[in-house]
Amino acid sequence: MNGPAPILAQTGMSFAAFKRQVRIPINDMPAYSERMLSDKELMDIFVFVRSLPGRRPVKDFPILNN
Amino acid sequence: MSKRNREGTIGRRGFLKGASVAGAALGAASPSAAQPAAAPAAKNPVPLPDIAAETLPPLADPVHQSSGGGDFMLDVLKTLNFDYVTQTPASTFRGLHEAIINYGMNKQPELLSCTHEEIAVAMAHGYAKIEGTPLPVMVQSTVGLQHASMALYNAHCDQAPIYMIAGNTVDAAKRGFSFEWAHSAIDPAAVVRDYVKWDDQPGSLQHFAESAIRAYQIAMTPPMAPVLLSLDSELQENPIANRERLRIPRLPKTAPPQGDAAAVAETAQQLVGAQNPVIVADRMARTPQGMARLIELAELLQCPVVDTGGRSNFPNRHHLCQTGRSGALIAQADLVLGLELNDFFGTLHAFSDRIVRRMRQVSRPDARTISITARQLSPRANFQDFQRYQDVDLVIAADAEETLPSLIEQVRRLAGADRRSAFEARGKKLEAAYRAMVEQWKSDATIGWDASPITIARLCAELYDQIKDDDWSMVGNGNRVTWPRRLWNFDRHYRWIGSSGGSGIGYNAPASLGAALANRKYGRLSVAIQGDGDLMFCPGTLWTAAHHQIPILYVMHNNRAWHQELMYLQAMSNRRDRGMLNAHIGTTISDPNIDFAMLAKSMGVHSEGPITDPKDLAPALRRALAVVRKGQPALVDAIVESR
Ligand code: HEM
Ligand SMILES: Cc1ncc(C[n+]2csc(CCOP(=O)(O)OP(=O)(O)O)c2C)c(N)n1
Ligand SMILES: [Mg+2]
């Protein structure tokens, strides 16, 4: 739970894999039951994270090459 | 006349030499006049155990004295070359306090004021990790020492030397009413003895001199650690009876423990023979030499180094710095060498914080393991910071940094041409993996670049952009955010000093300031990434920074929470299938939001914020850094993603 969690913006995961991680997570991520987070809500989250701007070309950020 | 009384008379004469007895009725002997003073040297060469043996309380009612035990104590402390002493004032050390500011003219050591004893100790902790030497910290023996205890615990866990001085009034018949009793103890060190390497309560000034030097020596011998002297207030305050007979011992040169020659040779053999060795360094580099030596060893073997960040052990832009790939490397390693690695078990295992807690070995079952650590030499039982037992193949109980030269020599001797070409091939592979990892990090850093709250990656990139051409030192990183390690160039030992040791929150703000104090004389630019929760333990740190004009930039990683704990509450709530909606209760620092810029300003520190738009960050940092470069502290409050 202390380590950085993976990046989900523009995730290439399928919804099924996404859902599996949320319902029966590997390692230390808390598990969300259907009671707490319905499939519908989960789908909304999935759509949301996929819509987030993902990576951008590093060359556009000179300050990342210091 | 009994021997006791005869000695008492001698002592009284000594006292009369040290005190101008204004209006005293000389004949009126006080009860304590019968106390033995130091006997003439020929009769009794051993320091007497009696408290305040060389000093005497006033016989009648003098109002001035021309010397005090504190002056001699300062003479002793001066031989230890302390630049500063940190403290929160308290009457039980007023005798020494006054000697420092008047007799010593507040120079070497110069007195620094702290609004909490935890700050005073944590400053000394940070200072020691830059300068390599301890600072004295003066506290009141019961209430002050209890405040100081958390910071002492961190220093103990972090193998850092602290020179604690606690004032106490030993003689119950001398204590004033009320608080002087509450501020006295028969054994003040008892509350912290579990994490103090050595302590004493000297019974005389000669005893003090010897214990003061002994304490320094013990604190500085690896494994370094806090030490404590409890100083009787009478001993500090009363006139000195026999200055000419007091001797200040010399501080010896001490050599840190080095690894046994045969064991070092065996280690070299294993390293040279291994296909996939990994070196894991934790609190190894005590001095600048540590990093240089580890580079030499790693390059010779083209062996990957995992730097857990206990100190600046290895330059992060070296292709053999493979910290980010530690999981994969440990999994395939046939030899793991730990250097001052406290948690060897945790290095070889994964832990799942689930309903059923599980430990799983992630290293190969046939991997050989060698540990070089001085920690073995000073075990403690009660507090469990020594971590779970790991059955390694070879333990070398010695200081790792000090052992590296002989290890390097042995490796050089054993590495024949065939092995050297194998090393080279290994190095090439590691270099390719290193380059790919760095490119991945940079790409990761672009995600959420314009988001608000500001991403940690952006915060770190913006900060580094403005300090990269300075002689910078990252003195604090409260939440151990990993972005600096990915984006900045940590190529010197002072670029990073390690974390708290005991994970006791309240360390980061004051320890960073102590490190900044040590950096000041080298003209380095000190920066700290500062958690909001951590700062609220010791916000008075900011006043000390302003009051003593210590240049440092605090950049807030303000997530308006004790976010670490919030995550634990989320885990608990979901485990019980109750949802996370209440997890903020007791774990967030909002309603009202703390205005850290106003807090800093109220204590005389330049400040900006709260900054929510990442575009506003660079200009605010520029203004704040201009202040810091002029020698003053500054704080930029940024609202940043949780973790
Ligand atoms: C509704 C909320 C959440 C969603 C939709 C979500 C989704 C995911 C997904 C899809 C992954 C797998 C990513 C991959 O394998 O590439 C993941 C991993 C992870 N998540 Fe979450 N997560 C949520 C909440 C949390 C929370 C609250 C925490 C921590 C308190 C957390 C911690 C982690 C960690 C540590 C991993 C990595 C697991 C590992 O590989 O060891 N997540 N999450
Ligand atoms: C003295 C002490 N008290 C409590 C804790 C438990 N604790 C661990 S992390 C943490 C939160 C620190 O807050 P902050 O500095 O804002 O960092 P964040 O977790 O928000 O990133 C707390 C309270 C601790 N480690 N030490
Ligand atoms: Mg916080």
XYZ file of N, CA and C in Angstrom, chain B residues 418-643:
678
model
N 39.164 -13.436 -17.418
C 37.905 -14.043 -17.867
C 36.720 -13.461 -17.107
N 36.921 -13.298 -15.820
C 35.811 -12.732 -15.030
C 35.567 -11.279 -15.432
N 36.647 -10.560 -15.704
C 36.476 -9.143 -16.065
C 35.693 -8.989 -17.366
N 35.883 -9.907 -18.297
C 35.106 -9.759 -19.536
C 33.642 -10.128 -19.275
N 33.424 -11.071 -18.359
C 32.028 -11.395 -17.996
C 31.385 -10.186 -17.303
N 32.171 -9.525 -16.463
C 31.632 -8.333 -15.784
C 31.220 -7.281 -16.815
N 32.078 -7.139 -17.810
C 31.814 -6.103 -18.814
C 30.504 -6.369 -19.547
N 30.313 -7.619 -19.892
C 29.072 -7.986 -20.582
C 27.863 -7.714 -19.687
N 28.033 -8.041 -18.411
C 26.939 -7.785 -17.456
C 26.638 -6.292 -17.378
N 27.706 -5.514 -17.311
C 27.554 -4.049 -17.224
C 26.788 -3.493 -18.410
N 27.087 -4.036 -19.597
C 26.414 -3.536 -20.815
C 24.907 -3.767 -20.720
N 24.554 -4.966 -20.266
C 23.121 -5.298 -20.142
C 22.454 -4.365 -19.133
N 23.159 -4.160 -18.032
C 22.589 -3.303 -16.983
C 22.432 -1.871 -17.481
N 23.370 -1.460 -18.298
C 23.304 -0.095 -18.806
C 22.079 0.089 -19.699
N 21.831 -0.913 -20.546
C 20.663 -0.837 -21.434
C 19.375 -0.791 -20.602
N 19.324 -1.650 -19.576
C 18.126 -1.669 -18.727
C 17.969 -0.333 -17.993
N 19.092 0.231 -17.585
C 19.047 1.518 -16.886
C 18.468 2.610 -17.792
N 18.983 2.653 -19.027
C 18.512 3.702 -19.954
C 17.008 3.579 -20.199
N 16.545 2.348 -20.397
C 15.115 2.134 -20.655
C 14.283 2.598 -19.454
N 14.799 2.298 -18.255
C 14.068 2.668 -17.034
C 13.942 4.195 -16.926
N 15.024 4.882 -17.228
C 15.003 6.343 -17.112
C 14.035 6.946 -18.126
N 14.052 6.405 -19.349
C 13.121 6.916 -20.364
C 11.676 6.704 -19.931
N 11.430 5.538 -19.337
C 10.081 5.229 -18.853
C 9.669 6.243 -17.778
N 10.580 6.548 -16.874
C 10.270 7.496 -15.798
C 9.893 8.868 -16.362
N 10.683 9.291 -17.331
C 10.414 10.620 -17.894
C 9.038 10.642 -18.552
N 8.741 9.562 -19.232
C 7.443 9.468 -19.883
C 6.319 9.448 -18.827
N 6.530 8.687 -17.774
C 5.533 8.643 -16.688
C 5.295 10.041 -16.106
N 6.376 10.822 -16.053
C 6.273 12.146 -15.420
C 5.356 13.090 -16.192
N 5.133 12.792 -17.457
C 4.287 13.699 -18.253
C 2.797 13.499 -17.956
N 2.465 12.385 -17.344
C 1.053 12.084 -17.085
C 0.494 13.054 -16.036
N -0.623 13.642 -16.387
C -1.263 14.585 -15.460
C -0.486 15.879 -15.295
N 0.331 16.214 -16.287
C 1.233 17.372 -16.187
C 0.496 18.663 -15.800
N -0.670 18.867 -16.363
C -1.390 20.122 -16.100
C -2.465 19.972 -15.037
N -2.470 18.833 -14.369
C -3.563 18.567 -13.418
C -3.440 19.400 -12.155
N -4.586 19.591 -11.529
C -4.636 20.201 -10.205
C -5.533 19.303 -9.355
N -5.154 18.886 -8.147
C -3.869 19.117 -7.499
C -2.678 18.753 -8.390
N -1.591 19.437 -8.146
C -0.373 19.291 -8.947
C 0.207 17.889 -8.736
N 0.692 17.288 -9.812
C 1.305 15.968 -9.617
C 2.662 16.126 -8.914
N 3.029 15.082 -8.212
C 4.313 15.124 -7.507
C 5.447 15.201 -8.531
N 5.267 14.511 -9.648
C 6.295 14.532 -10.685
C 6.529 15.955 -11.176
N 5.441 16.675 -11.419
C 5.578 18.046 -11.918
C 6.247 18.931 -10.863
N 5.801 18.773 -9.630
C 6.385 19.564 -8.537
C 7.905 19.366 -8.501
N 8.309 18.105 -8.585
C 9.748 17.800 -8.479
C 10.504 18.291 -9.703
N 9.880 18.160 -10.873
C 10.548 18.619 -12.099
C 10.721 20.138 -12.064
N 9.691 20.845 -11.636
C 9.764 22.313 -11.586
C 10.826 22.768 -10.579
N 10.861 22.088 -9.458
C 11.833 22.474 -8.426
C 13.256 22.229 -8.920
N 13.467 21.060 -9.491
C 14.840 20.740 -9.926
C 15.304 21.672 -11.031
N 14.369 22.040 -11.893
C 14.726 22.937 -12.988
C 15.384 24.218 -12.456
N 14.970 24.615 -11.268
C 15.472 25.891 -10.741
C 16.658 25.755 -9.798
N 16.978 24.553 -9.386
C 18.112 24.424 -8.461
C 19.297 23.668 -9.073
N 19.078 23.107 -10.260
C 20.078 22.176 -10.811
C 21.461 22.805 -10.971
N 21.504 24.139 -11.177
C 22.813 24.777 -11.354
C 23.396 25.296 -10.043
N 22.649 25.142 -8.959
C 23.182 25.500 -7.639
C 23.894 24.292 -7.053
N 24.623 24.527 -5.962
C 25.188 23.399 -5.231
C 24.108 22.960 -4.225
N 23.152 22.209 -4.735
C 21.942 21.925 -3.962
C 22.100 20.692 -3.069
N 21.243 20.656 -2.062
C 21.221 19.520 -1.142
C 19.770 19.287 -0.756
N 19.295 18.085 -1.028
C 17.915 17.780 -0.648
C 17.938 17.250 0.788
N 17.565 18.124 1.705
C 17.734 17.799 3.120
C 16.528 17.090 3.716
N 15.429 17.082 2.978
C 14.247 16.414 3.524
C 13.295 15.990 2.430
N 12.673 14.851 2.660
C 11.678 14.332 1.726
C 10.744 13.486 2.576
N 9.865 14.210 3.286
C 9.073 13.593 4.333
C 8.358 12.333 3.906
N 7.754 12.367 2.746
C 6.952 11.221 2.325
C 7.742 10.304 1.417
N 9.032 10.540 1.358
C 9.921 9.728 0.519
C 9.374 9.610 -0.890
N 8.947 10.719 -1.454
C 8.447 10.647 -2.823
C 9.618 10.253 -3.723
N 9.312 9.438 -4.709
C 10.387 8.822 -5.482
C 10.801 9.658 -6.698
N 10.050 10.722 -6.994
C 10.353 11.457 -8.211
C 11.728 12.129 -8.224
N 12.177 12.709 -7.121
C 13.531 13.285 -7.192
C 14.569 12.246 -7.606
N 14.457 11.057 -7.054
C 15.427 10.017 -7.375
C 15.373 9.653 -8.865
N 14.211 9.861 -9.464
C 14.098 9.527 -10.879
C 14.544 10.673 -11.780
N 14.312 11.920 -11.314
C 14.525 13.055 -12.219
C 15.762 13.891 -11.895
N 16.250 13.836 -10.665
C 17.363 14.713 -10.275
C 18.673 13.948 -10.344
N 19.747 14.715 -10.260
C 21.077 14.091 -10.333
C 21.739 14.072 -8.945
N 21.609 12.964 -8.263
C 22.187 12.834 -6.909
C 23.619 12.299 -7.024
N 24.531 13.203 -7.236
C 25.900 12.755 -7.514
C 26.891 13.046 -6.383
N 26.430 13.602 -5.283
C 27.334 13.885 -4.158
C 26.709 13.360 -2.878
N 27.531 13.177 -1.875
C 26.993 12.587 -0.639
C 25.982 13.499 0.043
N 26.099 14.798 -0.138
C 25.186 15.710 0.570
C 23.918 16.001 -0.225
N 23.778 15.387 -1.375
C 22.541 15.633 -2.142
C 21.326 15.067 -1.415
N 21.567 14.078 -0.588
C 20.454 13.437 0.135
C 21.007 12.834 1.423
N 20.231 12.920 2.503
C 20.787 12.489 3.793
C 20.052 11.314 4.427
N 19.076 10.767 3.732
C 18.313 9.671 4.342
C 17.127 10.209 5.126
N 16.317 9.282 5.600
C 15.070 9.670 6.261
C 15.202 9.589 7.771
N 14.045 9.526 8.430
C 14.025 9.673 9.888
C 14.665 8.504 10.627
N 14.549 7.322 10.104
C 15.071 6.143 10.799
C 13.964 5.377 11.485
N 13.240 6.049 12.363
C 12.186 5.374 13.114
C 10.798 5.665 12.567
N 10.726 6.346 11.419
C 9.432 6.754 10.843
C 8.596 7.530 11.852
N 9.221 8.238 12.717
C 8.492 9.098 13.652
C 8.224 10.428 12.985
N 6.960 10.699 12.721
C 6.606 11.937 12.031
C 6.928 13.118 12.947
N 7.289 14.236 12.321
C 7.760 15.394 13.082
C 9.256 15.547 12.911
N 9.835 14.610 12.186
C 11.282 14.645 11.898
C 11.604 15.602 10.766
N 10.804 15.565 9.709
C 11.257 16.150 8.448
C 11.554 17.639 8.527
N 10.631 18.417 9.103
C 10.853 19.869 9.110
C 12.101 20.237 9.928
N 12.220 19.794 11.182
C 13.402 20.207 11.945
C 14.710 19.544 11.515
N 14.672 18.287 11.109
C 15.927 17.635 10.686
C 16.442 18.291 9.408
N 15.502 18.664 8.536
C 15.918 19.370 7.314
C 16.605 20.674 7.679
N 16.064 21.345 8.676
C 16.653 22.625 9.083
C 18.062 22.422 9.663
N 18.218 21.370 10.438
C 19.549 21.078 10.995
C 20.553 20.789 9.889
N 20.116 20.055 8.883
C 21.005 19.765 7.755
C 21.306 21.054 6.988
N 20.293 21.914 6.867
C 20.498 23.194 6.179
C 21.491 24.064 6.947
N 21.429 23.972 8.260
C 22.385 24.702 9.094
C 23.815 24.237 8.783
N 23.981 22.924 8.687
C 25.317 22.400 8.365
C 25.729 22.788 6.951
N 24.768 22.831 6.045
C 25.078 23.200 4.651
C 25.435 24.675 4.511
N 24.945 25.491 5.457
C 25.100 26.951 5.325
C 26.559 27.342 5.157
N 27.429 26.745 5.951
C 28.819 27.200 5.876
C 29.512 26.773 4.584
N 28.932 25.823 3.883
C 29.494 25.426 2.589
C 28.815 26.162 1.428
N 27.875 27.031 1.766
C 27.178 27.802 0.733
C 26.241 26.961 -0.116
N 25.784 25.826 0.423
C 24.889 24.977 -0.365
C 23.441 25.455 -0.266
N 22.685 25.138 -1.291
C 21.268 25.492 -1.321
C 20.463 24.295 -0.814
N 19.819 24.470 0.319
C 19.083 23.353 0.924
C 17.605 23.420 0.555
N 17.067 22.282 0.109
C 15.636 22.221 -0.188
C 15.034 20.989 0.489
N 13.773 21.142 0.904
C 13.084 20.010 1.535
C 11.674 19.914 0.979
N 11.252 18.702 0.691
C 9.846 18.468 0.358
C 9.168 18.110 1.676
N 8.114 18.854 1.973
C 7.597 18.853 3.343
C 6.125 18.455 3.400
N 5.822 17.382 4.105
C 4.429 16.976 4.304
C 3.712 17.934 5.255
N 2.418 18.085 5.023
C 1.639 18.982 5.892
C 1.490 18.376 7.285
N 1.236 17.065 7.336
C 1.097 16.413 8.638
C 2.380 16.550 9.442
N 3.496 16.309 8.806
C 4.786 16.395 9.497
C 5.036 17.809 10.021
N 4.748 18.814 9.217
C 5.055 20.182 9.655
C 4.256 20.580 10.887
N 3.025 20.031 10.987
C 2.178 20.434 12.112
C 2.627 19.821 13.446
N 3.554 18.857 13.393
C 4.120 18.366 14.654
C 5.032 19.430 15.262
N 5.825 20.049 14.420
C 6.837 20.992 14.900
C 6.826 22.281 14.079
N 5.685 22.981 13.999
C 5.650 24.176 13.150
C 6.617 25.261 13.617
N 6.957 25.234 14.904
C 7.888 26.224 15.446
C 9.267 26.169 14.803
N 9.542 25.107 14.075
C 10.791 25.001 13.310
C 10.987 26.232 12.430
N 9.871 26.726 11.891
C 9.962 27.855 10.963
C 10.498 29.091 11.672
N 10.127 29.241 12.933
C 10.624 30.394 13.683
C 12.143 30.277 13.876
N 12.609 29.102 14.216
C 14.060 28.914 14.392
C 14.791 29.221 13.087
N 14.183 28.799 11.974
C 14.802 29.065 10.667
C 14.950 30.568 10.440
N 13.891 31.312 10.767
C 13.931 32.757 10.551
C 14.855 33.425 11.566
N 14.734 33.030 12.820
C 15.490 33.668 13.895
C 16.988 33.516 13.679
N 17.411 32.351 13.259
C 18.846 32.121 13.083
C 19.285 32.230 11.612
N 18.362 32.707 10.782
C 18.672 32.964 9.376
C 19.352 31.760 8.715
N 18.627 30.689 8.735
C 19.138 29.464 8.112
C 18.472 29.321 6.748
N 19.254 29.389 5.672
C 18.632 29.325 4.347
C 18.133 27.921 4.019
N 16.878 27.833 3.704
C 16.272 26.545 3.316
C 14.975 26.842 2.583
N 14.674 26.059 1.567
C 13.374 26.165 0.912
C 12.550 24.939 1.274
N 11.428 25.176 1.935
C 10.454 24.110 2.156
C 9.420 24.186 1.038
N 9.243 23.095 0.318
C 8.160 23.029 -0.663
C 7.132 22.055 -0.105
N 5.951 22.569 0.162
C 4.938 21.725 0.791
C 4.398 20.681 -0.188
N 4.399 19.454 0.262
C 3.599 18.422 -0.404
C 2.314 18.383 0.431
N 1.458 19.367 0.133
C 0.261 19.546 0.957
C -0.908 18.775 0.347
N -1.231 17.661 0.970
C -2.388 16.886 0.517
C -3.531 16.987 1.529
N -3.378 17.937 2.439
C -4.406 18.206 3.455
C -4.844 16.934 4.162
N -3.874 16.135 4.454
C -4.188 14.858 5.121
C -2.933 14.240 5.720
N -3.174 13.342 6.663
C -2.174 12.349 7.022
C -2.450 11.208 6.055
N -2.071 11.422 4.823
C -2.606 10.576 3.776
C -2.234 9.107 3.942
N -1.055 8.905 4.466
C -0.638 7.519 4.721
C -1.692 6.790 5.561
N -2.165 7.496 6.570
C -3.135 6.884 7.471
C -4.510 6.784 6.817
N -4.816 7.762 5.978
C -6.080 7.713 5.230
C -6.138 6.428 4.398
N -5.002 6.092 3.785
C -4.982 4.871 2.962
C -5.216 3.626 3.821
N -4.643 3.644 5.022
C -4.869 2.495 5.912
C -6.342 2.382 6.287
N -6.971 3.535 6.512
C -8.396 3.516 6.862
C -9.252 3.039 5.693
N -8.834 3.425 4.501
C -9.552 2.934 3.318
C -9.453 1.409 3.252
N -8.276 0.917 3.516
C -8.085 -0.535 3.463
C -8.944 -1.234 4.518
N -8.957 -0.679 5.740
C -9.765 -1.273 6.814
C -11.238 -1.268 6.452
N -11.700 -0.127 5.934
C -13.132 0.013 5.627
C -13.567 -0.980 4.562
N -12.740 -1.110 3.529
C -13.104 -2.048 2.461
C -13.005 -3.488 2.921
N -12.022 -3.735 3.777
C -11.869 -5.101 4.290
C -13.159 -5.513 5.020
N -13.775 -4.568 5.683
C -15.014 -4.856 6.409
C -16.256 -4.592 5.558
N -16.008 -4.303 4.303
C -17.079 -4.078 3.333
C -18.022 -2.956 3.768
N -17.453 -1.901 4.299
C -18.280 -0.770 4.740
C -18.064 0.471 3.890
N -17.232 0.354 2.866
C -17.014 1.496 1.980
C -16.078 2.522 2.587
N -15.623 3.439 1.711
C -14.563 4.356 2.136
C -15.059 5.750 2.489
N -16.373 5.931 2.487
C -16.875 7.298 2.585
C -16.508 7.998 3.893
N -16.269 7.208 4.925
C -15.926 7.843 6.207
C -14.429 7.825 6.516
N -13.653 7.332 5.579
C -12.219 7.126 5.872
C -11.479 8.435 6.135
N -12.097 9.538 5.742
C -11.435 10.835 5.975
C -11.519 11.259 7.444
N -12.422 10.607 8.187
C -12.611 11.043 9.584
C -11.378 10.655 10.401
N -10.739 11.651 10.923
C -9.530 11.403 11.722
C -8.262 11.289 10.909
N -8.377 11.418 9.593
C -7.174 11.241 8.776
C -6.909 12.426 7.847
N -7.801 13.407 7.854
C -7.589 14.551 6.963
C -7.339 15.819 7.789
N -6.656 16.753 7.157
C -6.325 18.017 7.830
C -6.996 19.143 7.038
N -8.310 19.169 7.135
C -9.069 20.189 6.411
C -10.199 20.669 7.329
N -10.951 21.663 6.823
C -12.074 22.183 7.609
C -11.657 22.631 9.020
N -10.891 23.673 9.154
C -10.416 24.546 8.068
C -9.117 24.033 7.454
N -8.893 24.417 6.203
C -7.591 24.143 5.596
C -6.543 25.005 6.291
N -5.384 24.457 6.468
C -4.321 25.238 7.110
C -3.670 26.133 6.060
N -3.522 27.393 6.402
C -2.857 28.328 5.502
C -1.364 28.335 5.861
N -0.622 27.477 5.201
C 0.801 27.329 5.562
C 1.611 28.582 5.220
N 1.165 29.295 4.189
C 1.885 30.521 3.846
C 1.741 31.529 4.983
N 0.540 31.584 5.528
C 0.306 32.527 6.632
C 1.065 32.072 7.880
N 1.066 30.773 8.095
C 1.801 30.222 9.233
C 3.277 30.621 9.151
N 3.848 30.423 7.975
C 5.273 30.751 7.794
C 5.504 32.244 7.976
N 4.637 33.016 7.357
C 4.776 34.485 7.438
C 4.730 34.944 8.892
N 3.863 34.316 9.674
C 3.707 34.749 11.075
C 5.001 34.556 11.854
N 5.881 33.705 11.325
C 7.142 33.461 12.044
C 8.326 34.071 11.312
N 8.033 34.944 10.362
C 9.109 35.678 9.699
C 9.741 34.947 8.533
N 9.017 33.969 7.989
C 9.558 33.207 6.852
C 8.845 33.644 5.569
N 9.606 33.960 4.530
C 9.003 34.292 3.236
C 8.134 33.114 2.781
N 6.965 33.418 2.249
C 6.111 32.303 1.849
C 5.196 32.666 0.698
N 4.727 31.629 0.031
C 3.775 31.777 -1.077
C 2.782 30.623 -0.985
N 1.592 30.852 -1.482
C 0.639 29.752 -1.575
C -0.656 30.040 -0.830
N -1.601 29.125 -0.865
C -1.521 27.803 -1.503
C -1.579 27.887 -3.028
N -0.722 27.125 -3.678
C -0.670 27.118 -5.133
C -1.379 25.871 -5.639
N -2.397 26.083 -6.452
C -3.167 24.947 -6.952
C -2.937 24.737 -8.447
N -2.631 25.819 -9.167
C -2.425 25.709 -10.615
C -0.930 25.476 -10.862
N -0.605 24.371 -11.524
C 0.826 24.072 -11.708
C 1.595 25.181 -12.426
N 0.861 25.976 -13.214
C 1.554 27.060 -13.935
C 2.097 28.123 -12.974
N 1.499 28.216 -11.785
C 1.939 29.240 -10.831
C 3.147 28.799 -10.004
N 3.497 27.538 -10.177
C 4.539 26.985 -9.322
C 5.918 27.580 -9.622
N 6.296 27.584 -10.892
C 7.651 28.023 -11.252
C 7.930 29.455 -10.788
N 7.021 30.404 -11.046
C 7.322 31.772 -10.581
C 7.430 31.870 -9.054
N 6.575 31.117 -8.361
C 6.634 31.164 -6.892
C 7.951 30.582 -6.389
N 8.378 29.499 -7.007
C 9.651 28.881 -6.608
C 10.802 29.838 -6.894
N 10.719 30.535 -8.013
C 11.795 31.471 -8.377
C 11.933 32.559 -7.319
N 10.791 33.119 -6.925
C 10.835 34.190 -5.907
C 11.365 33.645 -4.576
N 10.889 32.483 -4.201
C 11.302 31.904 -2.920
C 12.798 31.564 -2.930
N 13.263 31.036 -4.052
C 14.679 30.662 -4.129
C 15.585 31.894 -4.089
N 15.077 33.008 -4.615
C 15.873 34.248 -4.541
C 16.096 34.624 -3.076
N 15.076 34.417 -2.261
C 15.182 34.700 -0.826
C 16.187 33.746 -0.177
N 16.077 32.478 -0.528
C 16.959 31.462 0.080
C 18.412 31.723 -0.324
N 18.617 32.080 -1.571
C 20.006 32.335 -2.019
C 20.603 33.531 -1.292
N 19.735 34.389 -0.759
C 20.249 35.521 0.028
C 20.462 35.137 1.491
N 20.191 33.881 1.824
C 20.505 33.422 3.180
C 19.330 33.316 4.129
N 18.118 33.363 3.585
C 16.936 33.309 4.452
C 16.088 32.066 4.129
N 15.222 31.679 5.059
C 14.321 30.559 4.759
C 13.100 31.012 3.956
N 12.489 30.071 3.263
C 11.261 30.364 2.523
C 10.423 29.098 2.448
N 9.127 29.308 2.249
C 8.210 28.163 2.146
C 7.242 28.407 1.000
N 7.061 27.398 0.165
C 6.062 27.473 -0.899
C 5.041 26.371 -0.629
N 3.811 26.790 -0.438
C 2.751 25.820 -0.153
C 2.082 25.422 -1.464
N 2.197 24.154 -1.819
C 1.584 23.658 -3.049
C 0.576 22.580 -2.696
N -0.552 22.635 -3.362
C -1.582 21.605 -3.157
C -1.302 20.502 -4.180
N -0.917 19.363 -3.642
C -0.315 18.326 -4.470
C -1.131 17.039 -4.352
N -1.085 16.227 -5.405
C -1.784 14.934 -5.380
C -1.366 14.155 -4.125
N -2.241 13.260 -3.702
C -2.059 12.641 -2.391
C -0.718 11.946 -2.226
N -0.424 11.042 -3.108
C 0.836 10.305 -3.028
C 1.293 9.991 -4.433
